[in-house]
CSV table of C-alpha atoms (C1' of nucleotides) in Angstrom, one decimal:
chain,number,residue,atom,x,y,z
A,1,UNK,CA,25.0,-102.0,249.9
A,2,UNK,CA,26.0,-98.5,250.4
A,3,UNK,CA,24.0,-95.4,248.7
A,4,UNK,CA,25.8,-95.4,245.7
A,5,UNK,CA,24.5,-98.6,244.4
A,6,UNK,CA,21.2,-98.1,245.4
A,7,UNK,CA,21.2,-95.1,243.6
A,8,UNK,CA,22.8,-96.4,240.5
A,9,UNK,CA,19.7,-99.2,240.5
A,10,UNK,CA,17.4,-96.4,240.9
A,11,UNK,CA,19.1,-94.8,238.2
A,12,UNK,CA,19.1,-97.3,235.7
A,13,UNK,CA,15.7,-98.1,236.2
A,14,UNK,CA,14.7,-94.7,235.6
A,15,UNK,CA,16.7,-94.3,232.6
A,16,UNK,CA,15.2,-97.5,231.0
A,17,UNK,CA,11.5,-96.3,231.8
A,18,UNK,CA,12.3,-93.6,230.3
A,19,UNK,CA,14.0,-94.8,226.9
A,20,UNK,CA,11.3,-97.5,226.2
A,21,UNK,CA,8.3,-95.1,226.8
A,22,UNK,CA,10.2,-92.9,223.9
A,23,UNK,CA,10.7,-96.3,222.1
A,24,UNK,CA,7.3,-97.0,221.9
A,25,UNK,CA,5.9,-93.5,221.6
A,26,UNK,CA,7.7,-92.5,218.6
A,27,UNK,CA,9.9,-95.1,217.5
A,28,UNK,CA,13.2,-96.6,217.7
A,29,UNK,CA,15.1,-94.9,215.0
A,30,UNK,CA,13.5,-91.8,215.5
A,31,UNK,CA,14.5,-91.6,219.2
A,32,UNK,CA,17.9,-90.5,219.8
A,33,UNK,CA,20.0,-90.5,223.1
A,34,UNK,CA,19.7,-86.7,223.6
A,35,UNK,CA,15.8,-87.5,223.8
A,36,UNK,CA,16.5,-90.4,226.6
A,37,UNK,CA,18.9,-88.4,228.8
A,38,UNK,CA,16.6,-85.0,228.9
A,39,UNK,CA,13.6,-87.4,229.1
A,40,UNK,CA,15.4,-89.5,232.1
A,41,UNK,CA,16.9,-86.3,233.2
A,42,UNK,CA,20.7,-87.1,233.2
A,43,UNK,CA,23.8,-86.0,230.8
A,44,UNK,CA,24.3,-87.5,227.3
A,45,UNK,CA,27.8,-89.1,228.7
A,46,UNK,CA,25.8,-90.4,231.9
A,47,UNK,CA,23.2,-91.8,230.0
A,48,UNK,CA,26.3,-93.8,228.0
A,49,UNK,CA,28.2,-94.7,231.1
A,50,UNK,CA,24.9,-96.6,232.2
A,51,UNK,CA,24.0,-98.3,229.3
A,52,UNK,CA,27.5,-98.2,226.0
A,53,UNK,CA,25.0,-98.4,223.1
A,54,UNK,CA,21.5,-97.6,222.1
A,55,UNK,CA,20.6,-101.3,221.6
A,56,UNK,CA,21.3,-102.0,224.9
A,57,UNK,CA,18.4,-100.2,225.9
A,58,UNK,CA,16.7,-102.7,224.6
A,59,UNK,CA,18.6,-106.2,225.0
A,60,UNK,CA,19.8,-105.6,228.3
A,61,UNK,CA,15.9,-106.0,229.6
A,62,UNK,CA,14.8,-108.9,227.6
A,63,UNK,CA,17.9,-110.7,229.9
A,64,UNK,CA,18.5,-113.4,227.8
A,65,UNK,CA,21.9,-113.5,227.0
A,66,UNK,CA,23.5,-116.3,229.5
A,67,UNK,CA,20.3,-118.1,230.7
A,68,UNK,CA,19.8,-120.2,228.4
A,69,UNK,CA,23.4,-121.9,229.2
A,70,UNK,CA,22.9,-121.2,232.4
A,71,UNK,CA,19.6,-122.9,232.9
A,72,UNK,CA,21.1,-125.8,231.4
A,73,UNK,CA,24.4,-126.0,233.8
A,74,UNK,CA,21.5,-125.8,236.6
A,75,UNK,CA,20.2,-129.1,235.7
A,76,UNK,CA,21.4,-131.9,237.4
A,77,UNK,CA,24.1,-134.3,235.6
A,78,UNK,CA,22.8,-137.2,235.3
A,79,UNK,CA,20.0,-136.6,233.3
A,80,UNK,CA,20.3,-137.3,229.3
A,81,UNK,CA,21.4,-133.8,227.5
A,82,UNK,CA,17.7,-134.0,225.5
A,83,UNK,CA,15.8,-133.8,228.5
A,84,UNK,CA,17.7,-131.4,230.2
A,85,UNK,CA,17.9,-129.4,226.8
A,86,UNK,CA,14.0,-129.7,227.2
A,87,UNK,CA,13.8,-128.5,230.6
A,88,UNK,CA,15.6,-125.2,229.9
A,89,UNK,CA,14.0,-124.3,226.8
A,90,UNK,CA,11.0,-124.2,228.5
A,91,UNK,CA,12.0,-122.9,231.8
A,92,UNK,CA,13.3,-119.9,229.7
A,93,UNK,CA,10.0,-119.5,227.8
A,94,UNK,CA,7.9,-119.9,231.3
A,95,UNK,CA,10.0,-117.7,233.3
A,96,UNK,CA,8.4,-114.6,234.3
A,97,UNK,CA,11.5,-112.7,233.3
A,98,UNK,CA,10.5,-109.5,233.8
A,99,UNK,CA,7.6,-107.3,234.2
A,100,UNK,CA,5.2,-108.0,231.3
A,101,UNK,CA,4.5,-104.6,230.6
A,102,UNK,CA,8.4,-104.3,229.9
A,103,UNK,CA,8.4,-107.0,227.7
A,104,UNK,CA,5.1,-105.5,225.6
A,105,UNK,CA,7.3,-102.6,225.5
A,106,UNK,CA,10.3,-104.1,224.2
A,107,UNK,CA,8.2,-106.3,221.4
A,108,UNK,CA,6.5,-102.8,220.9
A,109,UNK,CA,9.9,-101.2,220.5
A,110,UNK,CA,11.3,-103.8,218.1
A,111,UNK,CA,8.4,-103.4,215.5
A,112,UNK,CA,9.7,-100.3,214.8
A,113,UNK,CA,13.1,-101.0,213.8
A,114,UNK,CA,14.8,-103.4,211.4
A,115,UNK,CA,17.8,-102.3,213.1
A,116,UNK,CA,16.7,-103.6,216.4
A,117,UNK,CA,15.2,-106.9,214.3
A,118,UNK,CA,19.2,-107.5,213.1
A,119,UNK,CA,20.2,-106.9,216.4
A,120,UNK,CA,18.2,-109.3,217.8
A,121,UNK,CA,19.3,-112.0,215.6
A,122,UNK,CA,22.4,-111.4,216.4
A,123,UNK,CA,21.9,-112.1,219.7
A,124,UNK,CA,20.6,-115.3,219.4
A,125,UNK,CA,23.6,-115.9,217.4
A,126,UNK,CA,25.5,-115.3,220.5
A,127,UNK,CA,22.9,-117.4,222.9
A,128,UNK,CA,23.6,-120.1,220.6
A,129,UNK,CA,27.6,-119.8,221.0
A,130,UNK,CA,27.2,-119.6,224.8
A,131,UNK,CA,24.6,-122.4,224.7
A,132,UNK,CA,27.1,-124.8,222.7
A,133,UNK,CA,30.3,-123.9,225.5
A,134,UNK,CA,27.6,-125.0,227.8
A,135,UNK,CA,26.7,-128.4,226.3
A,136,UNK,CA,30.3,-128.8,225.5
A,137,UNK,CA,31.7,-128.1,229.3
A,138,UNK,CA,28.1,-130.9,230.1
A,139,UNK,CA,29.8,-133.3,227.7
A,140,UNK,CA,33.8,-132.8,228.5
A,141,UNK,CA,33.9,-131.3,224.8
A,142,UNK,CA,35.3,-128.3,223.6
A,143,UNK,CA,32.5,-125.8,222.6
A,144,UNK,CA,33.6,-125.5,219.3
A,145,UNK,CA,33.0,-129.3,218.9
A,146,UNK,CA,30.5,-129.6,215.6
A,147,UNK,CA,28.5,-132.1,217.6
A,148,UNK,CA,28.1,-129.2,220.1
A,149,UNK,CA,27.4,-126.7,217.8
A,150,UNK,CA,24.6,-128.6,215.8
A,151,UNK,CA,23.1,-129.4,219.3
A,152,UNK,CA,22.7,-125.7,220.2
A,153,UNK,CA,22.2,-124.7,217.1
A,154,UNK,CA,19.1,-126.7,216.9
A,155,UNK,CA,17.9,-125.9,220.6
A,156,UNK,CA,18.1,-122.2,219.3
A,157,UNK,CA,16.0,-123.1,216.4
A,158,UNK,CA,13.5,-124.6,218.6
A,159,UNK,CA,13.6,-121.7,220.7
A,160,UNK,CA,13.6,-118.8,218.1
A,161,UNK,CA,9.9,-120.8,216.1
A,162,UNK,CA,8.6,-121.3,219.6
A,163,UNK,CA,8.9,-117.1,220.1
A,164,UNK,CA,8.3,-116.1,217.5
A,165,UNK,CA,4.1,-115.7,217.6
A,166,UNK,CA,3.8,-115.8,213.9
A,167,UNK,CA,4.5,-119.5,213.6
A,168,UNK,CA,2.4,-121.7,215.7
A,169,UNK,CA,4.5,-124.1,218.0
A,170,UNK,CA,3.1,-127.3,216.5
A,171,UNK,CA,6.4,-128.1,215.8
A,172,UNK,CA,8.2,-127.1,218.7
A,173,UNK,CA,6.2,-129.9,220.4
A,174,UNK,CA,7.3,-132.7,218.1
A,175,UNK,CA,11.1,-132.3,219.0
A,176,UNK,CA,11.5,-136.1,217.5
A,177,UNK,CA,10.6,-135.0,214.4
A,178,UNK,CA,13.3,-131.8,214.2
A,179,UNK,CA,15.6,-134.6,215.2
A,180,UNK,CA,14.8,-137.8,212.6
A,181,UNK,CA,14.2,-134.9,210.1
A,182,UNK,CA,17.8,-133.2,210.9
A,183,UNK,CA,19.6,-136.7,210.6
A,184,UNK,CA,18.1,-137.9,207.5
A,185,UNK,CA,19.3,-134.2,206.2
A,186,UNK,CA,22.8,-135.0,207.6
A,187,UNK,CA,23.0,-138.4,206.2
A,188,UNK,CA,21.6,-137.3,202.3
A,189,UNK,CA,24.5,-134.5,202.5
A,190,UNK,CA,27.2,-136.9,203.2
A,191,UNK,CA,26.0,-139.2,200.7
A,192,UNK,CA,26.0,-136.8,198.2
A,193,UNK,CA,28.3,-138.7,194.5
A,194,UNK,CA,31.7,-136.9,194.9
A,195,UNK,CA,31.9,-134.3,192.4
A,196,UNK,CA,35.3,-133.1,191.5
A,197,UNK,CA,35.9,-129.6,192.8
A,198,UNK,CA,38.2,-127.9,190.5
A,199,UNK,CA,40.4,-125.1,191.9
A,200,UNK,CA,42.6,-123.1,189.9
A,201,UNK,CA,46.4,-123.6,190.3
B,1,UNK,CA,25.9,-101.3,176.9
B,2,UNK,CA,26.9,-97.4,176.6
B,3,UNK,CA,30.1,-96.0,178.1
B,4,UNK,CA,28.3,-95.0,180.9
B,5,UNK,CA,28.0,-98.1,182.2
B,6,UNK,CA,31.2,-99.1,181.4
B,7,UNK,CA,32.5,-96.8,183.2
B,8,UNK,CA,30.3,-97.4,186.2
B,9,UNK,CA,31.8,-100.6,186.4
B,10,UNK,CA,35.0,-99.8,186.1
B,11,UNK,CA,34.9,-97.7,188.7
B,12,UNK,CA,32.8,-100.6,191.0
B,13,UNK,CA,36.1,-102.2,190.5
B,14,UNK,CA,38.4,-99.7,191.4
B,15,UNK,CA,36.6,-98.7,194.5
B,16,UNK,CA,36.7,-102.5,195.9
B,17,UNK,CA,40.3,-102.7,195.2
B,18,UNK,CA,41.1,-99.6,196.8
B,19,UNK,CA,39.2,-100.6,199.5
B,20,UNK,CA,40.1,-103.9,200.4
B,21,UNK,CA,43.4,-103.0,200.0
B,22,UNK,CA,43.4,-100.1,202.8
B,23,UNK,CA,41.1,-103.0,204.7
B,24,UNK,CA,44.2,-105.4,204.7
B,25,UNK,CA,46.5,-102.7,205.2
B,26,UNK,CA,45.7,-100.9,207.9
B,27,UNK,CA,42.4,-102.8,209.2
B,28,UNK,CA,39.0,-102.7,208.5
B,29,UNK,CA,37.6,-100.3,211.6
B,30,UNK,CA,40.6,-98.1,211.3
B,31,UNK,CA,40.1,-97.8,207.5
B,32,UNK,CA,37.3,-94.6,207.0
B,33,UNK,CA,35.2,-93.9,203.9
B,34,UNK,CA,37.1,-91.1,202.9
B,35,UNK,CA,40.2,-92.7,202.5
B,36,UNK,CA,38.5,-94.9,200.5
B,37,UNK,CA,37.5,-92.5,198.7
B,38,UNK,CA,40.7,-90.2,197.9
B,39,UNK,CA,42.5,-94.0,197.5
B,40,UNK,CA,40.4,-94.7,195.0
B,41,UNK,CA,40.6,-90.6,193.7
B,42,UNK,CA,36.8,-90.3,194.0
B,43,UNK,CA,34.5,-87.7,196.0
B,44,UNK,CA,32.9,-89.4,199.1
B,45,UNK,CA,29.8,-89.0,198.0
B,46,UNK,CA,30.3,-90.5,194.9
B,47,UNK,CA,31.6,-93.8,196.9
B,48,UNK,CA,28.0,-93.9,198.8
B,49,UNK,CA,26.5,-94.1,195.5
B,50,UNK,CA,28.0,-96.5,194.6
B,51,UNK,CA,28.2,-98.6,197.9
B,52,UNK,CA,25.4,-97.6,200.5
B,53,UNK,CA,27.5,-98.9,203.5
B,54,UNK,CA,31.0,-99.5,204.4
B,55,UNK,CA,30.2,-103.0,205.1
B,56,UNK,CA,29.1,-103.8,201.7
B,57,UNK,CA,32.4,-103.0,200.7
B,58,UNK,CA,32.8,-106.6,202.1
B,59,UNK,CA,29.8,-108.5,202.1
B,60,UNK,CA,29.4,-107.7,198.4
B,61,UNK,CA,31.8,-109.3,196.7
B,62,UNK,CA,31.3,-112.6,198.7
B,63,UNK,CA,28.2,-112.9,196.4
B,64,UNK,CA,26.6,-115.2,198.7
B,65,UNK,CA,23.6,-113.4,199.0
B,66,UNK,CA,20.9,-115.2,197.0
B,67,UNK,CA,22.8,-117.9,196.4
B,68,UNK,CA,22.0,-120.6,197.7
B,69,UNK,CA,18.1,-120.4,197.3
B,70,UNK,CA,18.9,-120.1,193.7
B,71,UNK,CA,20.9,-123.2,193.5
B,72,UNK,CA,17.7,-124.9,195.4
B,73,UNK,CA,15.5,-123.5,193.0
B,74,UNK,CA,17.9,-124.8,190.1
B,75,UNK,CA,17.4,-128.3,191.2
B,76,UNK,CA,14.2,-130.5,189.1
B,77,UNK,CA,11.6,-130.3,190.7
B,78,UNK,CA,10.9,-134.2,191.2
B,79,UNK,CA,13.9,-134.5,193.3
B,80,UNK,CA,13.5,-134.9,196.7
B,81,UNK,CA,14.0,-131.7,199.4
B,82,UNK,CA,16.9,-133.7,201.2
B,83,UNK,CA,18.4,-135.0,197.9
B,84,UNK,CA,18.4,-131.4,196.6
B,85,UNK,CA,19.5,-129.4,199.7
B,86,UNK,CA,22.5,-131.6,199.4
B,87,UNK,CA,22.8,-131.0,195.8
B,88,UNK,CA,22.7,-127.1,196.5
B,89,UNK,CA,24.8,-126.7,199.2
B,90,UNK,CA,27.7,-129.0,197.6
B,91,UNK,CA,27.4,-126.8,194.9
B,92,UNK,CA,27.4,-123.5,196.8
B,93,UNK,CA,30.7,-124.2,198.5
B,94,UNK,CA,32.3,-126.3,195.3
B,95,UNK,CA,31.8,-122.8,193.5
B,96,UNK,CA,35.0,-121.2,192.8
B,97,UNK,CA,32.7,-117.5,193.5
B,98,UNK,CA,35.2,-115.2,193.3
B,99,UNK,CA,38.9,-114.8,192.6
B,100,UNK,CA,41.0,-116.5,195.5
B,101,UNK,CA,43.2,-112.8,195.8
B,102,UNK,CA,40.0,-111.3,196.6
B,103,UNK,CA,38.2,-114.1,198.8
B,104,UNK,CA,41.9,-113.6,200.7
B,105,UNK,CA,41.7,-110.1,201.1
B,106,UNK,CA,37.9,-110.3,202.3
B,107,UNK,CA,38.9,-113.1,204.6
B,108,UNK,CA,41.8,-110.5,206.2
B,109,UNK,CA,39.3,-108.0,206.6
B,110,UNK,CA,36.6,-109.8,208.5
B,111,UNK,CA,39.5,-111.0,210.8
B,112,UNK,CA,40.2,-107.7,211.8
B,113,UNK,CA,37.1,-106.4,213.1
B,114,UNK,CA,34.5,-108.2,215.3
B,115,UNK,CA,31.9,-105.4,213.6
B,116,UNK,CA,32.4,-107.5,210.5
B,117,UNK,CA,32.3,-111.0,211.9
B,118,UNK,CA,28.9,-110.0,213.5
B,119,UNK,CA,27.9,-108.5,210.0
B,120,UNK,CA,28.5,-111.8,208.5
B,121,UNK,CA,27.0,-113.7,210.8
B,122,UNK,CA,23.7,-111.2,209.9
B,123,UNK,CA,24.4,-112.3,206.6
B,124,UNK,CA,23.8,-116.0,207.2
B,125,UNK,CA,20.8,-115.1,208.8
B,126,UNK,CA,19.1,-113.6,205.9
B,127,UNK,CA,20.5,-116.5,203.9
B,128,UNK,CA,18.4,-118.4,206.0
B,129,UNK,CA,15.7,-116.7,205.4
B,130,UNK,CA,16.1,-116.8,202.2
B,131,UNK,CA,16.4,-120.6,201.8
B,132,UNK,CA,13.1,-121.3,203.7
B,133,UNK,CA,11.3,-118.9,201.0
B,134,UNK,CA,12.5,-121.3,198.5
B,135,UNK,CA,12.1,-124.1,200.1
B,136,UNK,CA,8.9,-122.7,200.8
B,137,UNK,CA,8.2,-122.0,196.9
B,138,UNK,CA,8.7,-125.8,196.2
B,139,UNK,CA,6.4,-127.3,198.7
B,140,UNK,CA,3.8,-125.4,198.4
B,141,UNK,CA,4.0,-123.2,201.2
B,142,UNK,CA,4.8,-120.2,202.7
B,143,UNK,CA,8.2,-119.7,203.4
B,144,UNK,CA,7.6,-118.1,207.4
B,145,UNK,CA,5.8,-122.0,207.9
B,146,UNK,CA,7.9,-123.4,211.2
B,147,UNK,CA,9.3,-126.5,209.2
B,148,UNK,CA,10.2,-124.6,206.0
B,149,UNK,CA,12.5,-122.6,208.6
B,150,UNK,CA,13.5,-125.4,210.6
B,151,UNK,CA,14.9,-127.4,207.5
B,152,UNK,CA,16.3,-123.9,206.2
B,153,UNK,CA,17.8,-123.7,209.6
B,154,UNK,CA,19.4,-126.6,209.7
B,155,UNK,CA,20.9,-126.6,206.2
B,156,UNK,CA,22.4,-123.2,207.3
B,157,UNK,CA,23.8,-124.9,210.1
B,158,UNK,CA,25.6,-127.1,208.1
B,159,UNK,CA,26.7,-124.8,206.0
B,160,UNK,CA,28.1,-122.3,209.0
B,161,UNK,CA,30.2,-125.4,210.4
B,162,UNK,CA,31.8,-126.4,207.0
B,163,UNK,CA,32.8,-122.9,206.1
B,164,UNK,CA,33.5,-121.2,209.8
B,165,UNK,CA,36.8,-120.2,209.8
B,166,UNK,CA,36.8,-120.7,213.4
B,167,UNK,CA,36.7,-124.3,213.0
B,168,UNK,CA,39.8,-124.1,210.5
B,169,UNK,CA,41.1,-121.2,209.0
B,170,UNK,CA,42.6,-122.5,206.1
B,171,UNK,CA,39.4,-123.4,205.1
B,172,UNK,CA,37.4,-120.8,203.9
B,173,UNK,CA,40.1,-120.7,200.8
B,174,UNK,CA,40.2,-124.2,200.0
B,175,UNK,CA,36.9,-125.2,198.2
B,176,UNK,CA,38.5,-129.1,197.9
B,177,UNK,CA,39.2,-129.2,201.7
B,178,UNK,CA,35.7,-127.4,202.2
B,179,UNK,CA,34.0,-130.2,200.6
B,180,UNK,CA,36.0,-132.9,202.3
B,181,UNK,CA,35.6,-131.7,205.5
B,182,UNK,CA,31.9,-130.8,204.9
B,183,UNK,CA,31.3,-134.6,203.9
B,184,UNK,CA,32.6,-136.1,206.9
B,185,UNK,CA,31.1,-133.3,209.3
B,186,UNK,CA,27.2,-134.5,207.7
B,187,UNK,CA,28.7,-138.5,208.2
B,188,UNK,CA,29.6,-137.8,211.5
B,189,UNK,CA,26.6,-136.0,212.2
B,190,UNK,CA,24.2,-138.0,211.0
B,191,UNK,CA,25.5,-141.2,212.9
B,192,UNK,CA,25.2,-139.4,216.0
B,193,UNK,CA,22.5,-137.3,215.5
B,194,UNK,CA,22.5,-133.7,217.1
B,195,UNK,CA,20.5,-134.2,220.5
B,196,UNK,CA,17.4,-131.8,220.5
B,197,UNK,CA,15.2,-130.9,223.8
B,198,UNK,CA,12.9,-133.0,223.9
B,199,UNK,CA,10.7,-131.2,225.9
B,200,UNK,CA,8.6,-132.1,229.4
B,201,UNK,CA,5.0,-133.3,229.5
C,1,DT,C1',28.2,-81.4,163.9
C,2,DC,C1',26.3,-79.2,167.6
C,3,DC,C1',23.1,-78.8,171.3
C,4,DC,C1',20.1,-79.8,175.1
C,5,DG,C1',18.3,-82.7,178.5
C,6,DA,C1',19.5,-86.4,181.4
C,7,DC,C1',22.6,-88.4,184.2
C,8,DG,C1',26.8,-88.8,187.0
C,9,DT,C1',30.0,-86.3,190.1
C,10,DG,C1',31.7,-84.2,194.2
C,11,DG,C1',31.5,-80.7,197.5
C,12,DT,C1',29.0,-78.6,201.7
C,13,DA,C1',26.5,-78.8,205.5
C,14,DG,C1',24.1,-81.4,208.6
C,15,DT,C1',22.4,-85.5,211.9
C,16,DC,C1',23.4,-88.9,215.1
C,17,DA,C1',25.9,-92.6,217.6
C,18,DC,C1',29.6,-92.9,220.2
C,19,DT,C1',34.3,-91.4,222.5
C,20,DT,C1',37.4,-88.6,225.2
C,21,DC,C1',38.5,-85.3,228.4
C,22,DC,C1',37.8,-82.4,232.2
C,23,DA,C1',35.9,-79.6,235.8
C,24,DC,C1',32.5,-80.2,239.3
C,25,DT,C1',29.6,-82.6,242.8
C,26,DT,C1',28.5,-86.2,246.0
C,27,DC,C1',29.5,-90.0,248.8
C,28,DG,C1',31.5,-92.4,252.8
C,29,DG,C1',35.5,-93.9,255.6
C,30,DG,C1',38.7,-92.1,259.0
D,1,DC,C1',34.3,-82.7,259.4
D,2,DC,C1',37.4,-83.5,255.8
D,3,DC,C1',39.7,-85.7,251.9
D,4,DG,C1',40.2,-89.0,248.4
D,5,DA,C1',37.4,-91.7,245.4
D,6,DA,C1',33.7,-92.3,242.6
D,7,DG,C1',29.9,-90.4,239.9
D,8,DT,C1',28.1,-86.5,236.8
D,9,DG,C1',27.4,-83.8,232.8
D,10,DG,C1',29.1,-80.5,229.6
D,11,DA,C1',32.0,-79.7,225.5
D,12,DA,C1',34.5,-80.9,221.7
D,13,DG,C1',35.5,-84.2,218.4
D,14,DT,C1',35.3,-88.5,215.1
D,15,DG,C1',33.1,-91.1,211.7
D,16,DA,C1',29.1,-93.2,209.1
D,17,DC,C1',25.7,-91.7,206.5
D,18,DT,C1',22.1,-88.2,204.3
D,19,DA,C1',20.2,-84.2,201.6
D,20,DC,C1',21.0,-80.9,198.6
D,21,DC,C1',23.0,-78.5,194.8
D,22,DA,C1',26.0,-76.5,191.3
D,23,DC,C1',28.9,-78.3,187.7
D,24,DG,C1',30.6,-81.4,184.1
D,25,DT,C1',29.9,-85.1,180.9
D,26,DC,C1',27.5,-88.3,177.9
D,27,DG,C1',24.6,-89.4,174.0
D,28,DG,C1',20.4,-89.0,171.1
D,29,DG,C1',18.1,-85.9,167.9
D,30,DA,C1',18.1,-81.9,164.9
DNA sequence: TCCCGACGTGGTAGTCACTTCCACTTCGGG
DNA sequence: CCCGAAGTGGAAGTGACTACCACGTCGGGA
């Protein structure tokens, strides 16, 4: 690894110190790129060529975007896709990912925004994409397979109440009950009289 | 009602038109405000008072917003959850909400930005959220309680898969072919239940 | 009927995220 | 040590969105 790399680590390191302790001092919205590039000590167009959007500031740290699915893939294949599904969620959720004063940081940082809140759902939105191509390439499905989706959409579900510490995880716990509960919902919706849609023309 | 507001909503009108027709025509990104504007021969400014965001140019005259947590809420109250989730979502996408020449229109403009398709996906989100507070209201509890969300989650769910254009792009058009599909999606579903972690220990 | 206050309009100037371009510096292989 | 390649940062620009303000229009009361 020649200099140039090492220094672009160094770099980026330095720039996200810098952006989060601005975050947290005086707010998301209220921090704008100027502030991180003087504050980190690099150009406006540096700063952008390290990191394409503000956001990313933020996401890029919390690294969750592809472990999920990945964690997954890492289990072995014989074992049942609950089980494994269970061993990744919580191998996620245990994982040390990254320094925990980063992470108090980044929750820190969050607060402040709804912009950042939005943002953040949308990224779940996208773990839960990658997570169903992931189950589907487990199962020989395509990922766009409903059964797929439903899976990882409920696996996200679980995920997002077990993060969230405003809810307690009681029920994060009792993953039989998400499921009888989620089929007896399925079945009651395709039960439901037909009712004559009427279209015009 | 004075001329005032007559007028007010004429001109709601006139902007959407204008806009959704420059959306289909040239694309949404490409499409600024001030065209908009001088298409619909109005001062910019006046086109933010009247629409706070570009993207509600779009997302407003979905009129999903609100929705579905009204249909919930629309349901008697002795019915049970399952019985009237099934109700309310049947009779969200049965709904003919909007002209089709508009829902078409809309439908070209989401599929020509991927700003817009993550803005919708936002949407559903907050319909989520939405459907646990009601849900929420009729048990008894508050609407952030982990199975008020998970049962607003998955009802979201179901609705995402019937309606995704991804899955079929005719769809989103047809509210017969909606319904059909949607029915044998929960039928499907519900004999082979979505697989959720079940978790270690 | 006219008039005055309230409300709606649109223009100007500004902020900020983000992009493009270009001259300059630094790195590292030959 | 030198030259091409890669990284840097400044400047200028675009577009969404905001704040402000002078002007015109509406509609109730005299």
């Amino acid at each position: 690894m020649g200099l140039r790399e090492v220094n672009a680590a160094r770099t980026r390191e330095l720039i996200l110190d810098a952006a989060l302790e601005l975050f947290v001092d005086r707010g998301y919205d209220a921090t704008t790129m100027e502030h991180v590039a003087e504050h980190a000590g690099i150009g406006t167009s540096t700063l952008y060529r390290y990191f394409p959007s503000k956001d990313q500031l933020v996401i890029e740290p919390l690294a969750l975007q592809g472990h999920l699915s990945a964690a997954l893939l890492a289990r072995p294949e014989e074992e049942p896709l609950d089980v494994a599904l269970g061993h990744a969620v919580i191998s996620l959720i245990e994982a040390p990912r990254a320094d925990q004063q980063r992470l108090a940081k980044i929750d820190a940082a969050v607060a402040s925004s709804d912009a950042l809140q939005v943002r953040l759902n949308e990224m779940f939105v996208h773990v839960r994409r990658e997570l169903a191509e992931a189950i589907g390439a487990r199962l020989g499905r395509p990922g766009t397979d409903p059964y797929c989706i439903a899976t990882a959409g409920l696996t996200t579900l679980v995920l997002e109440l077990a993060a969230d510490p405003e809810n307690d995880a009681t029920i994060v716990l009792d993953a039989e009950a998400v499921v009888t509960r989620a089929r007896a919902l399925f079945r009651s919706l395709a039960d439901e009289p037909p009712t004559s849609p009427r279209l015009p023309e």
